[in-house]
Coordinates of C-alpha atoms in Angstrom, one line a residue:
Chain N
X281 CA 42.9 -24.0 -53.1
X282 CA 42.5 -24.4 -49.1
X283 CA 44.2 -27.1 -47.4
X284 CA 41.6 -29.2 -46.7
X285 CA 39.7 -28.9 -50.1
X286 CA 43.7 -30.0 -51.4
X287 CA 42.5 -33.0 -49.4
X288 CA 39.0 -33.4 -50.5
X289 CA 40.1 -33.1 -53.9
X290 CA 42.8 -35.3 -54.0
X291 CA 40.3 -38.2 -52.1
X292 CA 37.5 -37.4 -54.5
X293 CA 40.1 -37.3 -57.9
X294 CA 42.3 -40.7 -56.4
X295 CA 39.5 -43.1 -54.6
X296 CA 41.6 -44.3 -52.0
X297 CA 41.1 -47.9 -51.4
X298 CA 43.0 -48.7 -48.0
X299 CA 42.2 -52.2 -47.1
X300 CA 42.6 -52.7 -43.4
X301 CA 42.8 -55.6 -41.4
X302 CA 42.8 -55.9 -37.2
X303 CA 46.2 -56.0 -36.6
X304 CA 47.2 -52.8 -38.5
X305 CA 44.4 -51.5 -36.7
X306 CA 45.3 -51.9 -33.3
X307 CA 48.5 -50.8 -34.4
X308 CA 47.7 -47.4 -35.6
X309 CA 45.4 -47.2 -32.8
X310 CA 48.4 -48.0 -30.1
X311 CA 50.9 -45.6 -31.6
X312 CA 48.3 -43.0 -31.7
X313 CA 48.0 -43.4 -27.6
X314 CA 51.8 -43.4 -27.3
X315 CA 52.0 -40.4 -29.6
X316 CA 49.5 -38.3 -27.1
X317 CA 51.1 -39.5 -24.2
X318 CA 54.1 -37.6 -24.8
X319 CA 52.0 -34.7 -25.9
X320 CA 50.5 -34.4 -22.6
X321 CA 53.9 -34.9 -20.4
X322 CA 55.5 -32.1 -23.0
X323 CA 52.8 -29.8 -22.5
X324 CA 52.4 -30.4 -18.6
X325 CA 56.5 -29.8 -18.3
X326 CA 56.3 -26.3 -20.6
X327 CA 53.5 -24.8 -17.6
X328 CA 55.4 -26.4 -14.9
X329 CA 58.1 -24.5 -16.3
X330 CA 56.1 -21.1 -16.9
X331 CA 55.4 -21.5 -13.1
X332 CA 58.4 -21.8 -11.9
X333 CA 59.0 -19.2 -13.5
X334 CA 56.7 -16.7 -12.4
X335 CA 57.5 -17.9 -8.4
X336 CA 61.2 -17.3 -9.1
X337 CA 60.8 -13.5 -9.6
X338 CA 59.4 -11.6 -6.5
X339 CA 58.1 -8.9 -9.0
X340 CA 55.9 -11.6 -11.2
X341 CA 54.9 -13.4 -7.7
X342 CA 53.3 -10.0 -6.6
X343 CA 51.9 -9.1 -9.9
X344 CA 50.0 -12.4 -10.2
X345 CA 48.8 -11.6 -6.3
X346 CA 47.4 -8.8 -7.5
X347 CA 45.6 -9.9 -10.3
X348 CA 43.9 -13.3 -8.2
X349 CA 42.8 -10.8 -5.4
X350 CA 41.8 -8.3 -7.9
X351 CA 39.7 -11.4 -10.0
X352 CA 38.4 -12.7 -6.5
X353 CA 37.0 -9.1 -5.7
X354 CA 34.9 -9.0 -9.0
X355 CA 33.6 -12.1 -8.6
X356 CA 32.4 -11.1 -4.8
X357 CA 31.4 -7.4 -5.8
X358 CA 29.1 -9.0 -8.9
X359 CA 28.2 -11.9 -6.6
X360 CA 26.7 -9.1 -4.1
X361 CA 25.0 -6.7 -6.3
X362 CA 23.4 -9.9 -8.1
X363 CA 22.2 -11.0 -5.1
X364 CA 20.7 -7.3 -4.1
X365 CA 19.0 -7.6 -7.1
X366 CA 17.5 -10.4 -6.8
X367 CA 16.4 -9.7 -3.1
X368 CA 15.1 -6.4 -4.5
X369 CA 12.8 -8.6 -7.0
X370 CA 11.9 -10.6 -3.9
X371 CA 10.8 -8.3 -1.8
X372 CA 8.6 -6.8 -5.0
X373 CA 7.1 -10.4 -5.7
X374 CA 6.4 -11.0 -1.8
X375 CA 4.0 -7.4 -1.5
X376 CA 0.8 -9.3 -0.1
X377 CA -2.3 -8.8 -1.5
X378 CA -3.4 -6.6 2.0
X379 CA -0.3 -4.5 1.0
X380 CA -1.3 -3.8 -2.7
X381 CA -5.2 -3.3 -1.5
X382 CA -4.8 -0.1 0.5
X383 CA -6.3 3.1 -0.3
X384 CA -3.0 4.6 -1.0
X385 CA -1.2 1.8 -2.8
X386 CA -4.6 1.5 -5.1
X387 CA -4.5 5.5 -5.7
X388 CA -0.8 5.7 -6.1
X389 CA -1.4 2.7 -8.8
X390 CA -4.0 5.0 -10.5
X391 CA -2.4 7.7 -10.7
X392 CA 1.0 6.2 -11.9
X393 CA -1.2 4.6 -15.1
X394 CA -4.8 5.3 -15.0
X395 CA -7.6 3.3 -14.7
X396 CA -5.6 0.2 -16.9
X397 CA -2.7 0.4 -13.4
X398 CA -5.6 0.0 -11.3
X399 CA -7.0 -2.8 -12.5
X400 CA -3.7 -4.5 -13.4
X401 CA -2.9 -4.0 -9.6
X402 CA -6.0 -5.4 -8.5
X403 CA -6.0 -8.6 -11.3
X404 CA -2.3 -9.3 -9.6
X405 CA -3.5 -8.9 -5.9
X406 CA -6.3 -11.3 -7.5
X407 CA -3.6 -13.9 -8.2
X408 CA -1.9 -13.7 -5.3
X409 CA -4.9 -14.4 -3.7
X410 CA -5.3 -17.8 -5.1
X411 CA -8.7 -19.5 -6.6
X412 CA -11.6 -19.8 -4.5
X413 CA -14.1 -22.9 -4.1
X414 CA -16.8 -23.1 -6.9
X415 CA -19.8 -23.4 -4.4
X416 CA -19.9 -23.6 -0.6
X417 CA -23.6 -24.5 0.0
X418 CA -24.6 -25.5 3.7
X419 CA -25.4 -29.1 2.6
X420 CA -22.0 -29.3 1.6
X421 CA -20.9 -28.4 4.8
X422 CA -22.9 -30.8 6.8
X423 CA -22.6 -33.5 4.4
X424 CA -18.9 -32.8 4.9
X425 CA -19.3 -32.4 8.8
X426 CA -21.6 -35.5 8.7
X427 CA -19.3 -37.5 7.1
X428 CA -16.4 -36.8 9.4
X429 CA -18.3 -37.7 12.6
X430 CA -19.3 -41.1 10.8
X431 CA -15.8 -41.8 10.1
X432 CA -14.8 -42.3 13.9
X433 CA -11.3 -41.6 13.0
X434 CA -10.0 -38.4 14.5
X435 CA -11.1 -35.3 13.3
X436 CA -8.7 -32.2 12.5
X437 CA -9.4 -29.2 13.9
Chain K
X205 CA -72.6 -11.9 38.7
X206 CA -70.1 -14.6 38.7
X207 CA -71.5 -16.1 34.4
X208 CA -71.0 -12.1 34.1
X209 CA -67.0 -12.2 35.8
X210 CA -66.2 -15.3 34.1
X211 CA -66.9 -14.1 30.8
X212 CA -65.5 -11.0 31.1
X213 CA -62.2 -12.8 32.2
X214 CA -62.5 -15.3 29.1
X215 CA -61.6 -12.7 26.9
X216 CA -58.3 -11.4 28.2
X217 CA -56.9 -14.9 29.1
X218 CA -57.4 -15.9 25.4
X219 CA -56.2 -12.5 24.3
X220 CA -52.9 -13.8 26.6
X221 CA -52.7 -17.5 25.4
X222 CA -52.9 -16.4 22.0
X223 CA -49.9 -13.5 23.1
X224 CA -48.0 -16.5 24.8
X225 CA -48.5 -18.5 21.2
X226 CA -47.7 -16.3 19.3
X227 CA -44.4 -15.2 20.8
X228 CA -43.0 -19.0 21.2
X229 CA -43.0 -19.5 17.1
X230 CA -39.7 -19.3 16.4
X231 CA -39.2 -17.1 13.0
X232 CA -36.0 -17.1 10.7
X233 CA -33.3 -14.3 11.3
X234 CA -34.3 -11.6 8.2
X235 CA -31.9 -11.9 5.3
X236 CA -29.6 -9.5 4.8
X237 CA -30.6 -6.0 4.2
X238 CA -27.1 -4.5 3.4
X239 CA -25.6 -5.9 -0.4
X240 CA -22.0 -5.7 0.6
X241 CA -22.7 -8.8 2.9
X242 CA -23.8 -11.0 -0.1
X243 CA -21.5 -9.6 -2.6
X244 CA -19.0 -10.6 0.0
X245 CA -20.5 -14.2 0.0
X246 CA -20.2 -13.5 -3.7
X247 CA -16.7 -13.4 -4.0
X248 CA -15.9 -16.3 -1.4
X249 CA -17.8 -18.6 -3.6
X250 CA -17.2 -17.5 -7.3
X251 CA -14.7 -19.7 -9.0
X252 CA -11.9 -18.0 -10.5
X253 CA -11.7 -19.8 -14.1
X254 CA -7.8 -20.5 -15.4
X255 CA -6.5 -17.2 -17.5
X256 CA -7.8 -18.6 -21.2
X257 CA -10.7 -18.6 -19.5
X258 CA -10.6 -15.5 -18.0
X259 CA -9.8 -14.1 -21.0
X260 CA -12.0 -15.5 -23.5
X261 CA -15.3 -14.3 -20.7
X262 CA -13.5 -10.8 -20.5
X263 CA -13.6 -10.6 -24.7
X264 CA -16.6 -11.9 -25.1
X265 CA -18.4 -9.7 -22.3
X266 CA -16.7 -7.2 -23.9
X267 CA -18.3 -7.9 -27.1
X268 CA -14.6 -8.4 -28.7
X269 CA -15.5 -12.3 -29.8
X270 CA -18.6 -14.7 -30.3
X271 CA -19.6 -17.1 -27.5
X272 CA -18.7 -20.9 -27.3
X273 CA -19.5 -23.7 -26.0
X274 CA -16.6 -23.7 -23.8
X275 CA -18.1 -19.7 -22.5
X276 CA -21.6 -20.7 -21.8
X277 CA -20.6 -24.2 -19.8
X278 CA -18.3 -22.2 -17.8
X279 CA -21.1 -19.6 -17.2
X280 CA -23.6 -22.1 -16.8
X281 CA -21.8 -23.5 -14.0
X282 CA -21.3 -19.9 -12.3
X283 CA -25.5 -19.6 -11.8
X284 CA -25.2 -19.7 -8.3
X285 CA -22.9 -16.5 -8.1
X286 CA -24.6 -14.5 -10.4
X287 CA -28.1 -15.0 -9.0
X288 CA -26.4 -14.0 -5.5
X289 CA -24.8 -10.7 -7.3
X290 CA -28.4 -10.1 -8.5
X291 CA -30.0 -10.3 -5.0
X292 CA -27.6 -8.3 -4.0
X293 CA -27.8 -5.9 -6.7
X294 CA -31.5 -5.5 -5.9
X295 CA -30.8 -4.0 -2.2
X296 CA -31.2 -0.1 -2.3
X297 CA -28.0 0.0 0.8
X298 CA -24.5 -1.3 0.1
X299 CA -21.8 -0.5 3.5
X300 CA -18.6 -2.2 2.5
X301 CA -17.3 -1.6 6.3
X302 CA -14.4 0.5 5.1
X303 CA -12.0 1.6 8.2
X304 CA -12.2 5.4 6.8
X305 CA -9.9 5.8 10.7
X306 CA -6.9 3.8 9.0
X307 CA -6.8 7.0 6.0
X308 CA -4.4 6.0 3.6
X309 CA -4.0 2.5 5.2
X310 CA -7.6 1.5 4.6
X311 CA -7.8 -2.1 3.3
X312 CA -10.6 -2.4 -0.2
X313 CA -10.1 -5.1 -0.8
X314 CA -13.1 -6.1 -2.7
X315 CA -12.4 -4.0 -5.5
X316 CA -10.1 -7.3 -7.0
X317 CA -13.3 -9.3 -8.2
X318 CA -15.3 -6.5 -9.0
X319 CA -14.3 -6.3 -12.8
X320 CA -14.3 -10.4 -13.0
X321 CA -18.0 -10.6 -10.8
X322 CA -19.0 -7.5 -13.6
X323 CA -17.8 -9.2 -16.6
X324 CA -19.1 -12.8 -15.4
X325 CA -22.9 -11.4 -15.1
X326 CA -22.2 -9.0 -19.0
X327 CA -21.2 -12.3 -20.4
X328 CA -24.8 -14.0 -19.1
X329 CA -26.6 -10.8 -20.5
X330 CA -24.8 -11.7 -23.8
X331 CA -25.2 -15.4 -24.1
X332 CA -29.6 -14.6 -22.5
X333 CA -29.8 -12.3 -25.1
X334 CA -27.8 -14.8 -28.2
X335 CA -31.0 -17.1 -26.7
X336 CA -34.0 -14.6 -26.5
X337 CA -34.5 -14.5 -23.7
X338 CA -34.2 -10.2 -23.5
X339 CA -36.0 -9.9 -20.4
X340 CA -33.1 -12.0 -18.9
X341 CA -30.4 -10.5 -20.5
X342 CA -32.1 -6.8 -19.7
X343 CA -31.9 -7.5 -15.8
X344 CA -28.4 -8.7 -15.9
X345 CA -27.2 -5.9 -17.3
X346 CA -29.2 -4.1 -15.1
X347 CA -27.1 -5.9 -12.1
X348 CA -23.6 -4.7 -13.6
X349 CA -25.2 -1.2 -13.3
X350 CA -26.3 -1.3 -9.7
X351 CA -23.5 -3.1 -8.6
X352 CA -21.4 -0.7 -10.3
X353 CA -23.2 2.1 -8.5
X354 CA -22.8 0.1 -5.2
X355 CA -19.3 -0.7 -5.6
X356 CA -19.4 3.4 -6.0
X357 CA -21.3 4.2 -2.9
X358 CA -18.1 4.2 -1.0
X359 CA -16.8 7.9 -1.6
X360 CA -13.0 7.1 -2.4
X361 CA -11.7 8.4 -5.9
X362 CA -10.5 4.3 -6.4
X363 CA -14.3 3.3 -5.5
X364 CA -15.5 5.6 -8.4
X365 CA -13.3 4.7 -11.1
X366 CA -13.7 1.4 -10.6
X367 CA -17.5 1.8 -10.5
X368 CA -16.9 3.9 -13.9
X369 CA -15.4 1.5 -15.4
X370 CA -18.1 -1.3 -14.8
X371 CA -20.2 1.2 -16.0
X372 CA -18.6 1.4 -18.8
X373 CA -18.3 -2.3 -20.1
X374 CA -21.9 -2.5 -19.0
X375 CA -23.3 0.1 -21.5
X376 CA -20.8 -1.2 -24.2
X377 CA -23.2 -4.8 -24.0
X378 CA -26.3 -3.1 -23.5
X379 CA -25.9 -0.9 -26.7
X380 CA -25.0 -3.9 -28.5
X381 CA -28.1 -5.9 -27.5
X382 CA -30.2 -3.4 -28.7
X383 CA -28.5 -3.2 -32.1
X384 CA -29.1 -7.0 -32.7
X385 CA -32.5 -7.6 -30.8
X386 CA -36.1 -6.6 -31.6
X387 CA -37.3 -5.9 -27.9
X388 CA -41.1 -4.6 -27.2
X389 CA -41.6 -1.1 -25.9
X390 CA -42.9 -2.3 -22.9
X391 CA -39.7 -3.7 -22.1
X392 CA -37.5 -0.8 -23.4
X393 CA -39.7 1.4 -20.9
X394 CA -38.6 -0.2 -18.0
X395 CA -34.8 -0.3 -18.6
X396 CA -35.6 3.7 -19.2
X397 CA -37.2 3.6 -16.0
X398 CA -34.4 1.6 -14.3
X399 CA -32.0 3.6 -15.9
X400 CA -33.7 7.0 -14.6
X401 CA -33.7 5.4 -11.1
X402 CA -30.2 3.7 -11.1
X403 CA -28.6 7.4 -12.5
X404 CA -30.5 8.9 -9.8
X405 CA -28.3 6.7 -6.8
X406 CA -25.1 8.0 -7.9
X407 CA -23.5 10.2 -5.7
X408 CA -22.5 14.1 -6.3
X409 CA -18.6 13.5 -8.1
X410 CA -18.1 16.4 -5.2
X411 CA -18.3 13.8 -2.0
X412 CA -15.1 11.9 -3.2
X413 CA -13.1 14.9 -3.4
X414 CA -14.5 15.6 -0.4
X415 CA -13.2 12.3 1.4
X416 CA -10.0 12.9 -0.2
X417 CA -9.6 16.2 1.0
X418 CA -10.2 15.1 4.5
X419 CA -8.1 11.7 4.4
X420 CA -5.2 14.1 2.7
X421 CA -5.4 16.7 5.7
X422 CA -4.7 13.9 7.7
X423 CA -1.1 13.2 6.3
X424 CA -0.5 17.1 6.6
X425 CA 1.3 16.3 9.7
X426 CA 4.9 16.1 10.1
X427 CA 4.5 12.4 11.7
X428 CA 2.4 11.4 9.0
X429 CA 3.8 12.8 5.9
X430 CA 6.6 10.7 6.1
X431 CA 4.0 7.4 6.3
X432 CA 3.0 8.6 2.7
X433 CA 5.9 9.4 0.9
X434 CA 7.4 6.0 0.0
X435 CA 4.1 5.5 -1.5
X436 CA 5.0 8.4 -4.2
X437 CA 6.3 7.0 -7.4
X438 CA 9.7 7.0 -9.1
X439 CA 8.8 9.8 -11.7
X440 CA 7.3 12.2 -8.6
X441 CA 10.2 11.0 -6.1
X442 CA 12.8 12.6 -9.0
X443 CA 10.3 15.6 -9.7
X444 CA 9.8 16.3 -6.1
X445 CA 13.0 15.4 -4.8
X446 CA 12.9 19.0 -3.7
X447 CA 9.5 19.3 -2.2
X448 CA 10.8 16.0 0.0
X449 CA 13.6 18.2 1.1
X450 CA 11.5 20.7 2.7
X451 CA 9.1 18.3 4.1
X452 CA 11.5 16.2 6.0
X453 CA 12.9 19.5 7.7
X454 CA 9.3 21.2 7.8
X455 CA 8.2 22.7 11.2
X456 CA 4.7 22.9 12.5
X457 CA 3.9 26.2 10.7
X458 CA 5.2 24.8 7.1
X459 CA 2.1 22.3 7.8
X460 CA -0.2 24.5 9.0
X461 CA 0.2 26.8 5.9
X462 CA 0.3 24.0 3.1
X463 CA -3.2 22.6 4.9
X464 CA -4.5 26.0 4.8
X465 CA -3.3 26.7 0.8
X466 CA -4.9 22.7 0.4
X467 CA -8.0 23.7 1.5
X468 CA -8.1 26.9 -0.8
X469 CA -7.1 24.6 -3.6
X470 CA -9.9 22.0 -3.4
X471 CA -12.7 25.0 -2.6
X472 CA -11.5 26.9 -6.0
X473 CA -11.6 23.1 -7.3
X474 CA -15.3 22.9 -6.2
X475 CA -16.3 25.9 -8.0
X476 CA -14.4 24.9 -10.8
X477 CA -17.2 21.5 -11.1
X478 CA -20.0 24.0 -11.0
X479 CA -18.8 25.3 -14.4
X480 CA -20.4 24.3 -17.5
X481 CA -18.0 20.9 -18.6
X482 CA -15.8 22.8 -21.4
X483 CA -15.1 25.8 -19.0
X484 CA -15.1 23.3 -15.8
X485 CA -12.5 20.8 -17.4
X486 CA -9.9 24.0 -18.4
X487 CA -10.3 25.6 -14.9
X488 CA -9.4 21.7 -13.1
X489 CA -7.3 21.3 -15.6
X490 CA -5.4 24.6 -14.6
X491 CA -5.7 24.2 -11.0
X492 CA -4.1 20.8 -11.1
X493 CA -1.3 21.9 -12.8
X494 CA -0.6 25.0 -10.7
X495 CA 0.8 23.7 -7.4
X496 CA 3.8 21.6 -8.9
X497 CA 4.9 24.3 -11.0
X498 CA 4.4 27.0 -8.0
X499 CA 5.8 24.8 -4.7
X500 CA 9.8 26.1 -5.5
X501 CA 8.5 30.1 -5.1
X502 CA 5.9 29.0 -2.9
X503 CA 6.4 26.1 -0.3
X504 CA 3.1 26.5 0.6
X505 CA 1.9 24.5 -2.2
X506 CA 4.0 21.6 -1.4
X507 CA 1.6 19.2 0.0
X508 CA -0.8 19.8 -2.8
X509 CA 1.8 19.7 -5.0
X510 CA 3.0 15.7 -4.0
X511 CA -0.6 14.6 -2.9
X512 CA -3.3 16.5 -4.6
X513 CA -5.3 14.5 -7.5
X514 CA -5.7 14.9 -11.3
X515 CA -9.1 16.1 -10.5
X516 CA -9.6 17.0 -14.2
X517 CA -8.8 13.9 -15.3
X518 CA -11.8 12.1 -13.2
X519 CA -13.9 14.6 -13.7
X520 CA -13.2 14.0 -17.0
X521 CA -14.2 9.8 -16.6
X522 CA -17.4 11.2 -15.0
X523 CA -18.7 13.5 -17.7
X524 CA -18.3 10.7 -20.1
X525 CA -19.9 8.0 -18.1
X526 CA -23.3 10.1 -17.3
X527 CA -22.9 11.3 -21.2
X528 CA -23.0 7.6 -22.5
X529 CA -25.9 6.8 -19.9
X530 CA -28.0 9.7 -21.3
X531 CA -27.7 8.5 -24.7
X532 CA -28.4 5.4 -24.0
X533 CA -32.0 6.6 -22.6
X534 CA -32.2 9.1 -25.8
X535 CA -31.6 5.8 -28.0
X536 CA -34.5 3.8 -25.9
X537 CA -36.6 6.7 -26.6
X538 CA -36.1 6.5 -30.4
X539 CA -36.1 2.8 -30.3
X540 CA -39.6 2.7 -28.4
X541 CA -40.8 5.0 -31.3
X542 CA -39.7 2.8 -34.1
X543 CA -41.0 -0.3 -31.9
X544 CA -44.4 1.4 -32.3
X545 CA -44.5 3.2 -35.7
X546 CA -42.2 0.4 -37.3
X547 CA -39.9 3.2 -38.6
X548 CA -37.4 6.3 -37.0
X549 CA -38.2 9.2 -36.0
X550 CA -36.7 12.3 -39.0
X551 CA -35.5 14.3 -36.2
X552 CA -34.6 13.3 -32.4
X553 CA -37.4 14.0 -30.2
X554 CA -37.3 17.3 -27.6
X555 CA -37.0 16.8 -24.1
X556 CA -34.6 14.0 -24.3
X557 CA -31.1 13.8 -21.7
X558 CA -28.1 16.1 -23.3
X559 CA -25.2 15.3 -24.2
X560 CA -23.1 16.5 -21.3
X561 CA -19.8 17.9 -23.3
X562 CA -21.7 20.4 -24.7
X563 CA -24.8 20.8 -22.8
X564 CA -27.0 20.5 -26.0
X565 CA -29.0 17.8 -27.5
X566 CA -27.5 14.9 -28.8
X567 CA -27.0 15.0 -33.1
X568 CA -29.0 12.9 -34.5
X569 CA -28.2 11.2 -37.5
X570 CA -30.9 7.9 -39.3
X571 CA -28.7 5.6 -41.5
X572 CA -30.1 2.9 -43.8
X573 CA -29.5 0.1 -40.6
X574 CA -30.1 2.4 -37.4
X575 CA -28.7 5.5 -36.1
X576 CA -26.2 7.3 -34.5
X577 CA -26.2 10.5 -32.0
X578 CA -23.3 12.1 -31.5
X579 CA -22.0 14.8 -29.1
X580 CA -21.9 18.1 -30.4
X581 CA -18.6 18.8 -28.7
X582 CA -15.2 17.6 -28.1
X583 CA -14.3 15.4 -24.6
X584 CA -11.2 17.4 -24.2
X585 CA -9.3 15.1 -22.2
X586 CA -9.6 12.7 -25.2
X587 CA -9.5 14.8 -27.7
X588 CA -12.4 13.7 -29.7
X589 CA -15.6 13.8 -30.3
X590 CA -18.1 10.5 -29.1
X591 CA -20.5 9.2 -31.7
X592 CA -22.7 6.3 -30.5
X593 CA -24.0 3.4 -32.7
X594 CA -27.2 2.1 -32.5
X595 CA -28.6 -0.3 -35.4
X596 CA -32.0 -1.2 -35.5
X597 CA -32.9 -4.7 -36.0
X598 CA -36.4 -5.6 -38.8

């Protein structure tokens, strides 16, 4: 049997009654504090020590150079080539509708994929163009032009 | 003398004040007489619904699902647009106003609503017809088919297909309102006629080649070449990494012989559409494939090679669109017969359009609900043979 089903068993088999009262409480609870205390200062010492031992050999100081610059120039190499990536994808998602609605972007379209390319290229031109108004009738307009003169504030041009 | 002078002047002076009249009544500029202007107001004022939408009006037009209540508001509220398209639709001249100057780097850019406009007047053809009201839902689809043939009347290869392919989705609805309507003769013998007249608008599959031939001399140039090839996708760019090897470092007489070879090309390509379809669609076939395969021993062919067309493939897309538009007259033929004999005819009756694969009649086959004509040869490009549907309602 595993440790801890040694412990399950033995809790399950003995039914521990513990009564506890405040005092042993805070007790337990203050010498666990004081316990991790000197955790911590034992554990701080042992890298302060590694350190110090690394900086007192010229060798390991150049070796651990060597691997930070060598870490830094990852991070900026996949830093960059993310970043071309993502300007790629940019410059793909900015092609303006007037771009992807030329003769030869429409034909080169087709003939990549058919009739399907063409029409996918012209439903994505379509939603780059935006929605459009419902209805523009002229008594809309010159209720709207109407009502702006009415209103004697200043009108936008 | 003078009762005699001052009649005869009378006359002239009220000849002159009824001139003078005449002239200061002020009359109304004349609507437009060219569609492309209205379709354009068309598009500015049709309201693009949200993608379910969208959708769910692109399957139903499509005869995929049933209407509901949610398709017929939304076309409901689209009345204005579609009556527009249908005005528009009536007008016998369409000019988009393309910049043909600007070659490759001429804007169309109406071609983005087409489909949606197309789809938006099948789906008030379907919901008319769902009504009874045929008459309505005949001239609808009607609509789709002369705005397809406008959209069309621009000779670029893009203009076509997309024409084609309203076309398309437009016979699709028509053939399925015939199989679940009971429509009198009368009206089936106008859509004939309409049909007749609308087939007889299209232009000759030869003028688009014909604009692309000259727009692609154009870019035989060294200057304008390299304007093009960015434009050539990944899958050419590694095939013809070559061919762009001699084109960047091409002098004047490299261009001068590749036009030359480009222009043989597209003339054996012309006689090649004068061939009956099954030898026609080998022999384009054939040509297209030639001047890739030919460009390393011959860098004459390079040009056609990277800019040339699959002219058999649209060829192909224009065989089968004039092959389901003479069925569909051959099927209102034999539905106007069993509109006035109450049954089918045994056999399909002579003189009917042909079924363009093979050049033959269409088969003819009566089934206990309707019928079905088929083509009596293979569309080689798809590698199959079309049989049409028709059921016949009692």
């Amino acid at each position: 049997m595993r440790p801890t089903e040694n412990i399950e068993g033995f809790i399950r088999k003995r039914k521990l009654h513990i009564a506890t009262s405040a005092d042993a409480d805070k007790r337990i609870l203050n010498d666990s504090f004081a316990a991790m205390e000197t955790a911590k200062a034992k554990l701080t010492g042992s890298w302060r020590n590694r350190w110090t031992m690394v900086w007192a050999s010229k060798v390991r100081r150049l070796a651990a150079a060597a691997v930070i610059i060598l870490l830094i120039g990852f991070v900026i190499v996949h830093q960059v080539s993310r970043r071309q990536t993502d300007g790629q994808a940019v410059m793909e998602a900015a092609k303006s509708p007037a771009e992807m609605l030329t003769f030869v972007s429409l034909t080169m379209a087709y003939r990549k994929g058919g009739i399907d390319a063409l029409e996918r290229q012209c439903e994505q031109a379509v939603e780059l163009l935006g929605p459009r108004r419902e209805d523009l009738s002229i008594g809309e307009l010159l209720e709207e032009l109407n009502s702006n003169g009415m209103n004697s504030e200043r009108t936008e041009l | 003398m003078k009762l005699i002078r001052e009649r005869k002047l009378t006359k002239p002076i009220l000849i002159a004040l009824v001139l003078v009249a005449a002239s200061s009544v002020f009359a109304l500029p004349a609507d437009p007489d060219n569609a492309a202007l209205l379709y354009y107001q068309v598009f500015l004022i049709h309201e693009r619904p949200d993608d379910t939408m969208q959708d769910m009006i692109a399957d139903f037009a499509d005869g995929k699902i049933e209407a509901d209540s949610r398709i017929t508001k939304f076309i409901e509220t689209q009345k204005t647009v579609i009556e527009l398209a249908a005005a528009a639709a009536e007008l016998p001249d369409c000019d988009w106003g393309l910049k043909y100057s600007q070659g490759f780097a001429m804007q169309i850019p109406y071609l983005v609503q087409t489909k949606q406009l197309a789809r938006l007047i099948l789906a008030d053809a379907r919901i008319s017809a769902a009504k009874g009201d045929y008459n309505l839902a005949i001239d609808r689809y009607l609509t789709a088919r002369k705005f397809a043939v406008h959209i069309a009347l621009e000779p670029t290869i893009i203009n076509l297909l997309v024409g084609i392919s309203i076309e398309k989705i437009a016979n699709k609805c028509i053939q399925d309102i015939l199989s679940s309507a009971s429509i009198k003769p009368e009206t089936l013998q106008y859509l004939n006629a309409q049909l007749d007249q609308i087939d007889n608008n299209l232009l000759p599959i030869k003028l688009y080649y014909d604009t692309e031939r000259e727009v692609m001399t154009m870019y035989m140039t060294s200057e304008k070449t390299r304007q093009v090839l960015p434009f050539l996708d990944s899958e050419r760019e590694s095939k013809f990494n070559e061919a762009r090897e001699l084109i960047l470092t091409a002098d004047e007489q490299f261009y001068q012989s590749n036009r030359q070879y480009f222009n043989e090309h597209m003339n054996a390509i012309f006689s090649a559409l004068e061939l009956p379809y099954q030898q026609g669609y080998v022999e384009l076939k054939r040509l297209d494939e030639g001047p890739p395969e030919q460009f390393k021993e011959n860098p004459d062919a390079t040009m056609t090679a990277i800019m040339a067309p699959a002219v058999h493939k649209i060829y192909n897309h224009d065989v089968s669109r004039k092959t389901f538009s003479n069925v569909l007259k051959a099927a209102l033929e034999i539905y106007i017969i069993a509109a006035g004999t109450g049954k089918l005819p045994d056999v399909l009756p002579a003189g009917l359009p042909k079924d363009l694969f093979s050049g033959e009649d269409f088969e003819y086959e009566k089934k206990a609900d309707g019928f079905v004509l088929s083509c009596r040869a293979k569309d080689l490009d798809e590698d199959k043979i079309h049989e049409y549907e028709f059921k016949l309602r009692k």
